[in-house]
N, C-alpha and C. Protein backbone atom coordinates (compact mmCIF):
# COMPACT_ATOMS: atom_id res chain seq x y z
N MET A 1 -7.16 -10.65 5.06
CA MET A 1 -6.47 -9.90 6.08
C MET A 1 -7.36 -8.78 6.62
N THR A 2 -8.08 -8.11 5.74
CA THR A 2 -8.96 -7.03 6.16
C THR A 2 -10.01 -7.51 7.16
N LYS A 3 -10.58 -8.67 6.89
CA LYS A 3 -11.58 -9.23 7.80
C LYS A 3 -11.00 -9.44 9.19
N ALA A 4 -9.76 -9.90 9.27
CA ALA A 4 -9.11 -10.12 10.57
C ALA A 4 -8.91 -8.80 11.30
N LEU A 5 -8.53 -7.74 10.58
CA LEU A 5 -8.32 -6.44 11.21
C LEU A 5 -9.63 -5.86 11.72
N ILE A 6 -10.71 -6.06 10.97
CA ILE A 6 -12.02 -5.57 11.42
C ILE A 6 -12.44 -6.30 12.68
N THR A 7 -12.17 -7.57 12.74
CA THR A 7 -12.48 -8.36 13.92
C THR A 7 -11.75 -7.81 15.14
N GLU A 8 -10.57 -7.25 14.92
CA GLU A 8 -9.79 -6.66 16.01
C GLU A 8 -10.30 -5.28 16.39
N LYS A 9 -11.45 -4.89 15.85
CA LYS A 9 -12.08 -3.61 16.15
C LYS A 9 -11.24 -2.40 15.71
N MET A 10 -10.58 -2.54 14.60
CA MET A 10 -9.78 -1.44 14.07
C MET A 10 -10.61 -0.63 13.09
N GLU A 11 -10.29 0.64 12.97
CA GLU A 11 -10.87 1.48 11.94
C GLU A 11 -9.89 1.46 10.78
N ILE A 12 -10.41 1.16 9.59
CA ILE A 12 -9.53 0.85 8.48
C ILE A 12 -9.86 1.69 7.25
N GLY A 13 -8.83 2.23 6.64
CA GLY A 13 -8.96 2.88 5.34
C GLY A 13 -8.39 1.94 4.30
N LEU A 14 -9.16 1.64 3.28
CA LEU A 14 -8.72 0.72 2.24
C LEU A 14 -8.64 1.43 0.90
N HIS A 15 -7.47 1.37 0.31
CA HIS A 15 -7.31 1.87 -1.05
C HIS A 15 -7.60 0.73 -2.00
N TYR A 16 -8.29 1.01 -3.08
CA TYR A 16 -8.55 -0.03 -4.07
C TYR A 16 -8.25 0.50 -5.45
N ASN A 17 -7.99 -0.44 -6.33
CA ASN A 17 -7.79 -0.10 -7.72
C ASN A 17 -8.95 -0.65 -8.53
N SER A 18 -9.12 -1.96 -8.48
CA SER A 18 -10.18 -2.59 -9.27
C SER A 18 -11.01 -3.58 -8.46
N THR A 19 -10.85 -3.58 -7.15
CA THR A 19 -11.53 -4.57 -6.32
C THR A 19 -12.64 -3.96 -5.48
N LYS A 20 -13.27 -2.92 -5.96
CA LYS A 20 -14.25 -2.18 -5.16
C LYS A 20 -15.42 -3.06 -4.72
N ASN A 21 -15.94 -3.92 -5.58
CA ASN A 21 -17.10 -4.74 -5.21
C ASN A 21 -16.80 -5.61 -4.00
N ASN A 22 -15.63 -6.23 -3.97
CA ASN A 22 -15.25 -7.05 -2.81
C ASN A 22 -15.17 -6.20 -1.55
N LEU A 23 -14.59 -5.01 -1.68
CA LEU A 23 -14.43 -4.14 -0.52
C LEU A 23 -15.75 -3.55 -0.04
N LEU A 24 -16.68 -3.31 -0.94
CA LEU A 24 -18.00 -2.81 -0.52
C LEU A 24 -18.70 -3.82 0.39
N GLU A 25 -18.55 -5.08 0.08
CA GLU A 25 -19.13 -6.13 0.93
C GLU A 25 -18.49 -6.12 2.32
N ILE A 26 -17.19 -5.97 2.37
CA ILE A 26 -16.48 -5.90 3.65
C ILE A 26 -16.93 -4.67 4.42
N LYS A 27 -17.04 -3.55 3.73
CA LYS A 27 -17.46 -2.31 4.39
C LYS A 27 -18.86 -2.45 4.98
N LYS A 28 -19.75 -3.08 4.24
CA LYS A 28 -21.13 -3.26 4.71
C LYS A 28 -21.15 -4.04 6.03
N ARG A 29 -20.31 -5.06 6.13
CA ARG A 29 -20.28 -5.89 7.34
C ARG A 29 -19.50 -5.25 8.48
N SER A 30 -18.80 -4.17 8.23
CA SER A 30 -17.89 -3.61 9.24
C SER A 30 -18.53 -2.55 10.14
N LYS A 31 -19.76 -2.18 9.88
CA LYS A 31 -20.47 -1.17 10.69
C LYS A 31 -19.71 0.16 10.75
N ASN A 32 -19.37 0.68 9.58
CA ASN A 32 -18.73 1.99 9.43
C ASN A 32 -17.31 2.08 9.98
N LYS A 33 -16.63 0.97 10.15
CA LYS A 33 -15.24 1.02 10.59
C LYS A 33 -14.29 1.00 9.40
N VAL A 34 -14.81 0.98 8.19
CA VAL A 34 -13.99 0.92 6.99
C VAL A 34 -14.33 2.10 6.09
N GLU A 35 -13.31 2.75 5.60
CA GLU A 35 -13.46 3.83 4.63
C GLU A 35 -12.73 3.39 3.36
N LEU A 36 -13.39 3.51 2.22
CA LEU A 36 -12.78 3.13 0.94
C LEU A 36 -12.24 4.36 0.23
N PHE A 37 -11.06 4.21 -0.36
CA PHE A 37 -10.41 5.30 -1.08
C PHE A 37 -9.92 4.77 -2.42
N LYS A 38 -10.07 5.57 -3.47
CA LYS A 38 -9.47 5.25 -4.76
C LYS A 38 -8.77 6.51 -5.25
N PHE A 39 -7.52 6.37 -5.59
CA PHE A 39 -6.77 7.50 -6.12
C PHE A 39 -5.55 6.97 -6.85
N ASP A 40 -4.92 7.84 -7.57
CA ASP A 40 -3.74 7.51 -8.36
C ASP A 40 -2.52 7.44 -7.45
N LEU A 41 -1.94 6.26 -7.32
CA LEU A 41 -0.78 6.08 -6.44
C LEU A 41 0.48 6.78 -6.96
N THR A 42 0.43 7.29 -8.16
CA THR A 42 1.59 8.01 -8.67
C THR A 42 1.51 9.51 -8.39
N ASN A 43 0.50 9.95 -7.67
CA ASN A 43 0.30 11.36 -7.39
C ASN A 43 0.55 11.63 -5.91
N LEU A 44 1.70 12.24 -5.60
CA LEU A 44 2.09 12.47 -4.21
C LEU A 44 1.08 13.33 -3.45
N SER A 45 0.53 14.35 -4.07
CA SER A 45 -0.42 15.20 -3.36
C SER A 45 -1.68 14.41 -3.00
N LYS A 46 -2.06 13.45 -3.84
CA LYS A 46 -3.23 12.62 -3.52
C LYS A 46 -2.93 11.67 -2.36
N ILE A 47 -1.71 11.18 -2.27
CA ILE A 47 -1.33 10.35 -1.12
C ILE A 47 -1.46 11.19 0.14
N ASN A 48 -0.94 12.40 0.13
CA ASN A 48 -1.03 13.29 1.29
C ASN A 48 -2.49 13.59 1.65
N ASN A 49 -3.31 13.88 0.64
CA ASN A 49 -4.72 14.16 0.89
C ASN A 49 -5.45 12.95 1.46
N LEU A 50 -5.13 11.76 0.96
CA LEU A 50 -5.74 10.54 1.48
C LEU A 50 -5.42 10.37 2.96
N LEU A 51 -4.17 10.53 3.33
CA LEU A 51 -3.79 10.36 4.72
C LEU A 51 -4.43 11.41 5.62
N LYS A 52 -4.53 12.64 5.13
CA LYS A 52 -5.20 13.70 5.90
C LYS A 52 -6.68 13.38 6.07
N LYS A 53 -7.31 12.90 5.00
CA LYS A 53 -8.73 12.55 5.07
C LYS A 53 -8.96 11.42 6.08
N PHE A 54 -8.13 10.42 6.03
CA PHE A 54 -8.25 9.31 6.98
C PHE A 54 -7.99 9.79 8.40
N ASN A 55 -6.97 10.60 8.58
CA ASN A 55 -6.65 11.14 9.90
C ASN A 55 -7.82 11.93 10.47
N ASN A 56 -8.45 12.75 9.64
CA ASN A 56 -9.60 13.55 10.10
C ASN A 56 -10.80 12.67 10.43
N LYS A 57 -11.06 11.66 9.62
CA LYS A 57 -12.23 10.81 9.85
C LYS A 57 -12.09 9.96 11.11
N PHE A 58 -10.89 9.43 11.33
CA PHE A 58 -10.70 8.49 12.44
C PHE A 58 -9.85 9.07 13.58
N ASN A 59 -9.62 10.37 13.57
CA ASN A 59 -8.87 11.03 14.64
C ASN A 59 -7.49 10.43 14.86
N GLY A 60 -6.76 10.27 13.80
CA GLY A 60 -5.39 9.79 13.92
C GLY A 60 -5.14 8.52 13.11
N ILE A 61 -3.89 8.18 13.04
CA ILE A 61 -3.48 6.93 12.41
C ILE A 61 -2.60 6.22 13.42
N THR A 62 -3.01 5.04 13.84
CA THR A 62 -2.17 4.27 14.77
C THR A 62 -1.58 3.05 14.09
N ASP A 63 -2.23 2.57 13.03
CA ASP A 63 -1.75 1.38 12.34
C ASP A 63 -1.81 1.62 10.84
N LEU A 64 -0.74 1.28 10.17
CA LEU A 64 -0.70 1.40 8.72
C LEU A 64 -0.34 0.03 8.14
N VAL A 65 -1.23 -0.49 7.33
CA VAL A 65 -0.97 -1.73 6.61
C VAL A 65 -0.90 -1.37 5.14
N TYR A 66 0.23 -1.62 4.53
CA TYR A 66 0.44 -1.21 3.15
C TYR A 66 0.66 -2.44 2.29
N CYS A 67 -0.17 -2.59 1.27
CA CYS A 67 0.01 -3.76 0.38
C CYS A 67 -0.31 -3.42 -1.07
N ALA A 68 -0.06 -2.20 -1.47
CA ALA A 68 -0.34 -1.80 -2.85
C ALA A 68 0.56 -2.55 -3.82
N THR A 69 0.02 -2.83 -4.96
CA THR A 69 0.81 -3.48 -6.00
C THR A 69 0.29 -3.06 -7.36
N PHE A 70 1.12 -3.20 -8.31
CA PHE A 70 0.76 -2.90 -9.69
C PHE A 70 0.58 -4.22 -10.41
N PRO A 71 -0.55 -4.44 -11.04
CA PRO A 71 -0.79 -5.74 -11.68
C PRO A 71 0.16 -6.00 -12.85
N ILE A 72 0.59 -7.23 -12.95
CA ILE A 72 1.46 -7.64 -14.04
C ILE A 72 0.56 -8.13 -15.17
N LYS A 73 0.49 -7.36 -16.23
CA LYS A 73 -0.40 -7.73 -17.33
C LYS A 73 0.22 -8.79 -18.23
N ARG A 74 1.50 -8.63 -18.49
CA ARG A 74 2.20 -9.61 -19.32
C ARG A 74 3.57 -9.84 -18.72
N ARG A 75 3.92 -11.08 -18.55
CA ARG A 75 5.25 -11.41 -18.06
C ARG A 75 6.25 -11.26 -19.20
N LYS A 76 7.40 -10.69 -18.87
CA LYS A 76 8.43 -10.46 -19.89
C LYS A 76 9.80 -10.75 -19.29
N PHE A 77 10.70 -11.15 -20.16
CA PHE A 77 12.10 -11.23 -19.74
C PHE A 77 12.57 -9.83 -19.41
N PHE A 78 13.49 -9.74 -18.47
CA PHE A 78 13.98 -8.44 -18.02
C PHE A 78 14.48 -7.59 -19.18
N VAL A 79 15.23 -8.16 -20.09
CA VAL A 79 15.79 -7.38 -21.20
C VAL A 79 14.72 -6.89 -22.18
N ASP A 80 13.53 -7.48 -22.13
CA ASP A 80 12.45 -7.07 -23.03
C ASP A 80 11.53 -6.01 -22.43
N LEU A 81 11.74 -5.65 -21.17
CA LEU A 81 10.92 -4.62 -20.53
C LEU A 81 11.28 -3.25 -21.07
N SER A 82 10.29 -2.41 -21.27
CA SER A 82 10.57 -1.02 -21.66
C SER A 82 10.95 -0.24 -20.40
N TYR A 83 11.62 0.88 -20.59
CA TYR A 83 11.96 1.73 -19.45
C TYR A 83 10.70 2.20 -18.74
N ASN A 84 9.66 2.50 -19.49
CA ASN A 84 8.41 2.95 -18.88
C ASN A 84 7.77 1.87 -18.01
N GLU A 85 7.84 0.61 -18.46
CA GLU A 85 7.29 -0.48 -17.64
C GLU A 85 8.06 -0.62 -16.33
N ILE A 86 9.36 -0.49 -16.40
CA ILE A 86 10.19 -0.58 -15.19
C ILE A 86 9.90 0.61 -14.26
N LEU A 87 9.84 1.80 -14.82
CA LEU A 87 9.58 2.99 -14.01
C LEU A 87 8.21 2.95 -13.35
N ARG A 88 7.20 2.56 -14.09
CA ARG A 88 5.84 2.51 -13.53
C ARG A 88 5.76 1.49 -12.39
N MET A 89 6.32 0.31 -12.58
CA MET A 89 6.30 -0.71 -11.53
C MET A 89 7.06 -0.22 -10.30
N THR A 90 8.20 0.40 -10.52
CA THR A 90 8.99 0.92 -9.41
C THR A 90 8.23 2.01 -8.67
N TYR A 91 7.58 2.87 -9.42
CA TYR A 91 6.83 3.95 -8.78
C TYR A 91 5.68 3.40 -7.94
N ILE A 92 4.89 2.52 -8.50
CA ILE A 92 3.73 1.99 -7.78
C ILE A 92 4.16 1.15 -6.58
N ASN A 93 5.07 0.22 -6.79
CA ASN A 93 5.43 -0.71 -5.72
C ASN A 93 6.44 -0.17 -4.73
N TYR A 94 7.23 0.79 -5.11
CA TYR A 94 8.26 1.27 -4.20
C TYR A 94 8.09 2.73 -3.80
N LEU A 95 8.14 3.63 -4.76
CA LEU A 95 8.12 5.05 -4.42
C LEU A 95 6.80 5.48 -3.77
N SER A 96 5.67 4.99 -4.25
CA SER A 96 4.40 5.39 -3.62
C SER A 96 4.35 4.89 -2.18
N ALA A 97 4.88 3.70 -1.93
CA ALA A 97 4.92 3.18 -0.56
C ALA A 97 5.84 4.04 0.30
N MET A 98 6.98 4.42 -0.25
CA MET A 98 7.92 5.27 0.49
C MET A 98 7.25 6.59 0.87
N PHE A 99 6.58 7.22 -0.09
CA PHE A 99 5.90 8.49 0.19
C PHE A 99 4.78 8.30 1.21
N CYS A 100 4.02 7.23 1.07
CA CYS A 100 2.92 6.96 2.00
C CYS A 100 3.45 6.74 3.42
N PHE A 101 4.48 5.93 3.57
CA PHE A 101 5.08 5.70 4.89
C PHE A 101 5.56 7.01 5.50
N LYS A 102 6.26 7.80 4.70
CA LYS A 102 6.83 9.05 5.20
C LYS A 102 5.75 9.96 5.77
N GLU A 103 4.68 10.15 5.02
CA GLU A 103 3.61 11.05 5.46
C GLU A 103 2.80 10.44 6.61
N ALA A 104 2.54 9.14 6.55
CA ALA A 104 1.76 8.49 7.62
C ALA A 104 2.53 8.51 8.94
N ILE A 105 3.82 8.30 8.89
CA ILE A 105 4.62 8.30 10.12
C ILE A 105 4.58 9.67 10.79
N LYS A 106 4.57 10.74 10.00
CA LYS A 106 4.46 12.09 10.58
C LYS A 106 3.18 12.20 11.40
N ILE A 107 2.08 11.68 10.86
CA ILE A 107 0.80 11.73 11.57
C ILE A 107 0.82 10.78 12.76
N MET A 108 1.37 9.60 12.57
CA MET A 108 1.39 8.59 13.63
C MET A 108 2.20 9.06 14.84
N LYS A 109 3.23 9.84 14.61
CA LYS A 109 4.06 10.33 15.72
C LYS A 109 3.26 11.20 16.69
N LEU A 110 2.19 11.81 16.20
CA LEU A 110 1.37 12.68 17.05
C LEU A 110 0.50 11.89 18.03
N SER A 111 0.28 10.62 17.74
CA SER A 111 -0.58 9.79 18.58
C SER A 111 0.17 9.31 19.81
N LYS A 112 -0.52 9.26 20.93
CA LYS A 112 0.08 8.80 22.19
C LYS A 112 -0.08 7.29 22.36
N THR A 113 -0.84 6.65 21.47
CA THR A 113 -1.08 5.22 21.60
C THR A 113 -0.03 4.41 20.84
N LYS A 114 -0.03 3.12 21.08
CA LYS A 114 0.89 2.22 20.38
C LYS A 114 0.63 2.29 18.88
N LYS A 115 1.70 2.25 18.12
CA LYS A 115 1.59 2.36 16.67
C LYS A 115 2.18 1.12 16.02
N THR A 116 1.60 0.71 14.90
CA THR A 116 2.18 -0.40 14.13
C THR A 116 2.20 -0.03 12.66
N LEU A 117 3.22 -0.50 11.99
CA LEU A 117 3.40 -0.30 10.57
C LEU A 117 3.61 -1.69 9.98
N THR A 118 2.74 -2.07 9.04
CA THR A 118 2.79 -3.40 8.46
C THR A 118 2.89 -3.30 6.95
N TYR A 119 3.75 -4.10 6.40
CA TYR A 119 3.88 -4.15 4.95
C TYR A 119 3.58 -5.57 4.49
N VAL A 120 2.63 -5.72 3.60
CA VAL A 120 2.28 -7.02 3.05
C VAL A 120 3.04 -7.17 1.75
N SER A 121 3.86 -8.19 1.69
CA SER A 121 4.74 -8.36 0.55
C SER A 121 4.31 -9.53 -0.31
N SER A 122 5.24 -10.03 -1.06
CA SER A 122 4.99 -11.12 -1.98
C SER A 122 6.01 -12.22 -1.74
N TYR A 123 5.57 -13.45 -1.83
CA TYR A 123 6.47 -14.58 -1.69
C TYR A 123 7.58 -14.52 -2.74
N ALA A 124 7.28 -13.94 -3.87
CA ALA A 124 8.25 -13.86 -4.95
C ALA A 124 9.48 -13.05 -4.57
N THR A 125 9.39 -12.18 -3.56
CA THR A 125 10.58 -11.42 -3.14
C THR A 125 11.63 -12.33 -2.53
N LYS A 126 11.21 -13.46 -2.03
CA LYS A 126 12.14 -14.42 -1.43
C LYS A 126 12.64 -15.44 -2.44
N THR A 127 11.83 -15.73 -3.44
CA THR A 127 12.15 -16.82 -4.35
C THR A 127 12.52 -16.36 -5.76
N GLY A 128 12.22 -15.12 -6.07
CA GLY A 128 12.38 -14.66 -7.45
C GLY A 128 11.17 -15.11 -8.25
N GLY A 129 11.14 -14.76 -9.48
CA GLY A 129 10.00 -15.15 -10.30
C GLY A 129 10.36 -15.09 -11.76
N ASN A 130 9.77 -15.96 -12.52
CA ASN A 130 10.03 -16.04 -13.95
C ASN A 130 9.32 -14.91 -14.68
N LYS A 131 10.09 -14.08 -15.34
CA LYS A 131 9.59 -12.97 -16.16
C LYS A 131 8.82 -11.91 -15.35
N ILE A 132 9.19 -11.75 -14.09
CA ILE A 132 8.58 -10.69 -13.26
C ILE A 132 9.67 -9.97 -12.44
N SER A 133 10.85 -9.84 -13.00
CA SER A 133 11.98 -9.26 -12.26
C SER A 133 11.70 -7.83 -11.80
N HIS A 134 11.01 -7.04 -12.62
CA HIS A 134 10.71 -5.66 -12.21
C HIS A 134 9.75 -5.63 -11.03
N TYR A 135 8.82 -6.56 -10.97
CA TYR A 135 7.90 -6.66 -9.84
C TYR A 135 8.65 -7.09 -8.58
N VAL A 136 9.42 -8.16 -8.69
CA VAL A 136 10.14 -8.71 -7.54
C VAL A 136 11.13 -7.71 -6.98
N SER A 137 11.88 -7.04 -7.83
CA SER A 137 12.88 -6.09 -7.34
C SER A 137 12.23 -4.88 -6.66
N SER A 138 11.10 -4.41 -7.17
CA SER A 138 10.44 -3.27 -6.54
C SER A 138 9.85 -3.66 -5.19
N LYS A 139 9.32 -4.87 -5.07
CA LYS A 139 8.80 -5.35 -3.78
C LYS A 139 9.93 -5.58 -2.78
N SER A 140 11.06 -6.09 -3.25
CA SER A 140 12.21 -6.30 -2.36
C SER A 140 12.75 -4.97 -1.85
N ALA A 141 12.74 -3.95 -2.69
CA ALA A 141 13.22 -2.63 -2.27
C ALA A 141 12.38 -2.08 -1.14
N ILE A 142 11.08 -2.23 -1.22
CA ILE A 142 10.23 -1.70 -0.16
C ILE A 142 10.38 -2.51 1.13
N GLU A 143 10.64 -3.79 1.01
CA GLU A 143 10.92 -4.60 2.21
C GLU A 143 12.16 -4.07 2.92
N SER A 144 13.20 -3.75 2.19
CA SER A 144 14.43 -3.21 2.79
C SER A 144 14.15 -1.87 3.45
N LEU A 145 13.41 -1.02 2.77
CA LEU A 145 13.04 0.27 3.35
C LEU A 145 12.25 0.06 4.64
N PHE A 146 11.30 -0.84 4.60
CA PHE A 146 10.45 -1.10 5.76
C PHE A 146 11.28 -1.56 6.97
N ARG A 147 12.22 -2.47 6.74
CA ARG A 147 13.07 -2.94 7.84
C ARG A 147 13.89 -1.78 8.42
N SER A 148 14.36 -0.88 7.56
CA SER A 148 15.12 0.27 8.04
C SER A 148 14.25 1.22 8.86
N ILE A 149 13.03 1.46 8.40
CA ILE A 149 12.11 2.33 9.13
C ILE A 149 11.81 1.75 10.50
N GLN A 150 11.63 0.45 10.59
CA GLN A 150 11.36 -0.19 11.89
C GLN A 150 12.49 0.07 12.88
N LYS A 151 13.73 0.11 12.40
CA LYS A 151 14.87 0.37 13.29
C LYS A 151 14.93 1.80 13.75
N GLU A 152 14.34 2.69 12.99
CA GLU A 152 14.32 4.11 13.38
C GLU A 152 13.32 4.33 14.50
């Protein structure tokens, strides 16, 4: 997806967790249209700082593509999940997206150009998944939020 956006001559900020090598290759081919960021998605002040940094580098935010996810290390039945596993998945997949959208939209409203907000989801939100209920429910929640934001 990133390659397609670069082809469209967009300036892109990419957050990564463990895929930096792949993104460095994309950045090299993009002729400085890509900025890489790594930070803790559970830290609201870092989300705000990231968006400000991107806004300053590229003079605004007109398009936001959000596809953060928390990796599933071990699949478990819902009743076997710890509260911490559920909370962490919910925070990464839902609350961090909510905070990111909220702050990015504030910046995007200042732009006079057309704006787009895109959320990349998971097929599992439509079909469910075996032993990944915490993942699927957190992704479904952000889809609902996203649809509501679009109506606003």
